[in-house]
Coordinates of N, CA and C in Angstrom, one line a residue:
D181 N -90.4 28.2 86.9 CA -91.0 28.9 85.9 C -90.0 29.4 84.8
L182 N -90.1 28.9 83.7 CA -89.1 29.2 82.6 C -89.3 30.7 82.1
T183 N -90.5 31.2 82.2 CA -90.7 32.6 81.7 C -89.9 33.6 82.5
G184 N -89.9 33.4 83.8 CA -89.1 34.3 84.7 C -87.6 34.3 84.4
D185 N -87.1 33.1 84.2 CA -85.6 33.0 83.8 C -85.4 33.7 82.5
W186 N -86.2 33.5 81.5 CA -86.0 34.1 80.2 C -86.1 35.6 80.3
S187 N -87.1 36.1 81.0 CA -87.2 37.5 81.1 C -86.0 38.2 81.8
S188 N -85.4 37.6 82.8 CA -84.3 38.2 83.4 C -83.1 38.2 82.5
D189 N -82.9 37.2 81.6 CA -81.9 37.1 80.6 C -82.0 38.3 79.6
V190 N -83.3 38.5 79.2 CA -83.5 39.6 78.2 C -83.2 40.9 78.9
C191 N -83.6 41.1 80.1 CA -83.4 42.3 80.8 C -81.9 42.6 80.9
S192 N -81.1 41.7 81.4 CA -79.7 41.9 81.5 C -79.0 42.2 80.2
S193 N -79.5 41.5 79.1 CA -78.9 41.7 77.8 C -79.3 43.1 77.3
D194 N -80.5 43.6 77.6 CA -80.9 44.9 77.2 C -80.1 46.0 77.9
L195 N -79.8 45.7 79.2 CA -79.0 46.7 80.0 C -77.6 46.8 79.4
E196 N -77.0 45.6 79.0 CA -75.7 45.6 78.5 C -75.7 46.4 77.2
N197 N -76.6 46.2 76.3 CA -76.7 47.0 75.1 C -76.8 48.5 75.3
M198 N -77.7 48.9 76.3 CA -77.9 50.3 76.6 C -76.5 50.9 77.0
A199 N -75.8 50.2 77.9 CA -74.5 50.8 78.4 C -73.5 50.9 77.2
R200 N -73.4 49.9 76.4 CA -72.5 49.9 75.3 C -72.8 51.0 74.3
N201 N -74.1 51.2 74.0 CA -74.5 52.2 73.1 C -74.4 53.6 73.7
L202 N -74.6 53.7 75.0 CA -74.4 55.0 75.6 C -73.0 55.5 75.5
K203 N -72.0 54.5 75.6 CA -70.6 54.9 75.4 C -70.4 55.5 74.0
M204 N -71.0 54.9 73.0 CA -70.8 55.4 71.7 C -71.4 56.8 71.5
K205 N -72.6 57.0 72.1 CA -73.3 58.2 72.0 C -72.4 59.3 72.7
V206 N -71.9 59.0 73.9 CA -71.1 60.0 74.6 C -69.8 60.3 73.8
A207 N -69.2 59.3 73.2 CA -67.9 59.5 72.4 C -68.3 60.4 71.2
R208 N -69.4 60.2 70.6 CA -69.8 61.0 69.5 C -70.1 62.4 69.9
A209 N -70.8 62.6 71.0 CA -71.2 63.9 71.5 C -69.9 64.7 71.9
T210 N -69.0 64.0 72.5 CA -67.7 64.6 72.9 C -67.0 65.3 71.7
L211 N -67.1 64.7 70.5 CA -66.5 65.2 69.3 C -67.5 66.2 68.6
D212 N -68.6 66.5 69.2 CA -69.6 67.4 68.7 C -70.1 66.9 67.3
M213 N -70.3 65.6 67.2 CA -70.8 65.0 66.0 C -72.3 64.6 66.2
T214 N -73.1 64.8 65.2 CA -74.5 64.3 65.2 C -74.5 62.9 64.7
Q215 N -75.6 62.2 64.9 CA -75.7 60.9 64.4 C -75.5 60.9 62.9
K216 N -76.1 62.0 62.2 CA -76.0 62.1 60.8 C -74.5 62.3 60.4
D217 N -73.8 63.1 61.1 CA -72.3 63.3 60.8 C -71.6 62.0 60.8
L218 N -71.8 61.2 61.9 CA -71.0 60.0 62.1 C -71.5 59.0 61.0
A219 N -72.8 58.9 60.8 CA -73.3 58.0 59.8 C -72.8 58.2 58.4
E220 N -72.7 59.5 58.0 CA -72.2 59.8 56.7 C -70.7 59.5 56.6
T221 N -70.0 59.7 57.7 CA -68.5 59.4 57.7 C -68.2 58.0 57.5
V222 N -69.1 57.1 58.2 CA -68.8 55.7 58.1 C -69.6 55.0 57.0
G223 N -70.5 55.7 56.3 CA -71.2 55.2 55.1 C -72.5 54.4 55.4
V224 N -73.2 54.8 56.4 CA -74.5 54.3 56.7 C -75.5 55.4 56.9
T225 N -76.8 55.1 57.0 CA -77.8 56.1 57.2 C -77.9 56.5 58.7
R226 N -78.4 57.7 58.9 CA -78.6 58.2 60.2 C -79.5 57.2 61.0
Q227 N -80.5 56.6 60.3 CA -81.4 55.7 60.9 C -80.6 54.5 61.5
T228 N -79.7 54.0 60.7 CA -78.8 52.9 61.1 C -78.0 53.2 62.4
M229 N -77.5 54.4 62.4 CA -76.7 54.9 63.5 C -77.6 55.0 64.8
N230 N -78.8 55.5 64.6 CA -79.7 55.6 65.7 C -80.1 54.2 66.2
A231 N -80.3 53.3 65.3 CA -80.6 51.9 65.7 C -79.5 51.3 66.5
I232 N -78.2 51.6 66.1 CA -77.1 51.0 66.9 C -77.1 51.6 68.3
E233 N -77.2 52.9 68.4 CA -77.2 53.6 69.7 C -78.4 53.1 70.6
Q234 N -79.5 52.8 70.0 CA -80.7 52.3 70.7 C -80.6 50.9 71.1
G235 N -79.6 50.2 70.6 CA -79.5 48.7 70.8 C -80.4 47.9 70.0
E236 N -80.9 48.4 68.9 CA -81.8 47.7 68.0 C -81.2 47.1 66.8
Y237 N -79.9 47.3 66.7 CA -79.1 46.8 65.5 C -77.7 46.5 66.0
N238 N -77.2 45.3 65.7 CA -75.9 44.9 66.0 C -75.0 45.1 64.7
P239 N -74.1 46.1 64.8 CA -73.3 46.4 63.6 C -72.3 45.3 63.3
T240 N -71.8 45.2 62.1 CA -70.8 44.2 61.7 C -69.5 44.7 62.3
I241 N -68.5 43.8 62.4 CA -67.2 44.1 63.0 C -66.6 45.2 62.1
K242 N -66.8 45.1 60.8 CA -66.2 46.2 59.9 C -66.8 47.5 60.2
L243 N -68.1 47.6 60.5 CA -68.7 48.9 60.8 C -68.2 49.4 62.2
C244 N -68.1 48.4 63.1 CA -67.6 48.8 64.5 C -66.2 49.4 64.4
R245 N -65.4 48.8 63.6 CA -64.0 49.4 63.4 C -64.0 50.7 62.8
K246 N -64.9 51.0 61.8 CA -65.0 52.3 61.2 C -65.4 53.3 62.3
I247 N -66.4 53.0 63.1 CA -66.9 53.9 64.1 C -65.8 54.2 65.1
C248 N -65.1 53.1 65.5 CA -64.0 53.3 66.5 C -63.0 54.2 66.0
K249 N -62.6 54.1 64.7 CA -61.5 54.9 64.1 C -62.0 56.4 64.1
I250 N -63.2 56.6 63.7 CA -63.7 58.0 63.7 C -63.8 58.6 65.1
L251 N -64.2 57.8 66.1 CA -64.4 58.3 67.4 C -63.1 58.2 68.3
A252 N -62.1 57.7 67.7 CA -60.8 57.6 68.3 C -60.9 56.8 69.6
K253 N -61.6 55.7 69.5 CA -61.8 54.7 70.6 C -61.5 53.3 70.2
S254 N -61.1 52.5 71.2 CA -60.9 51.1 70.8 C -62.2 50.3 70.8
L255 N -62.2 49.1 70.2 CA -63.4 48.3 70.2 C -63.8 48.0 71.6
D256 N -62.9 47.7 72.5 CA -63.3 47.4 73.9 C -63.9 48.7 74.5
E257 N -63.4 49.8 74.2 CA -64.0 51.1 74.8 C -65.5 51.3 74.4
L258 N -65.8 51.0 73.2 CA -67.1 51.3 72.7 C -68.0 50.1 72.7
F259 N -67.5 48.9 72.4 CA -68.4 47.8 72.3 C -68.1 46.6 73.2
G260 N -67.1 46.8 74.1 CA -66.7 45.7 75.0 C -67.7 45.7 76.2
E261 N -67.7 44.5 76.8 CA -68.5 44.4 78.0 C -67.8 44.9 79.2
D262 N -68.5 45.5 80.2 CA -67.8 46.0 81.4 C -67.5 44.8 82.3

């Protein structure tokens, strides 16, 4: 059944996105920054920042680097796979 295989791939992908974006949310909260604060600092909207944290938007590498610089984290720490 191909549907079962496809569903499990989507599930594991969603779980990876959730973990990655949770790291970003925790790093942001540790610095006492709101989504709006971080978004304004890196030059995007709060809605974009929310979409990144929710796993609904994959940021460009340029945006990832800006986020990492502000949060004092490496690309691997925030966006790398475990």
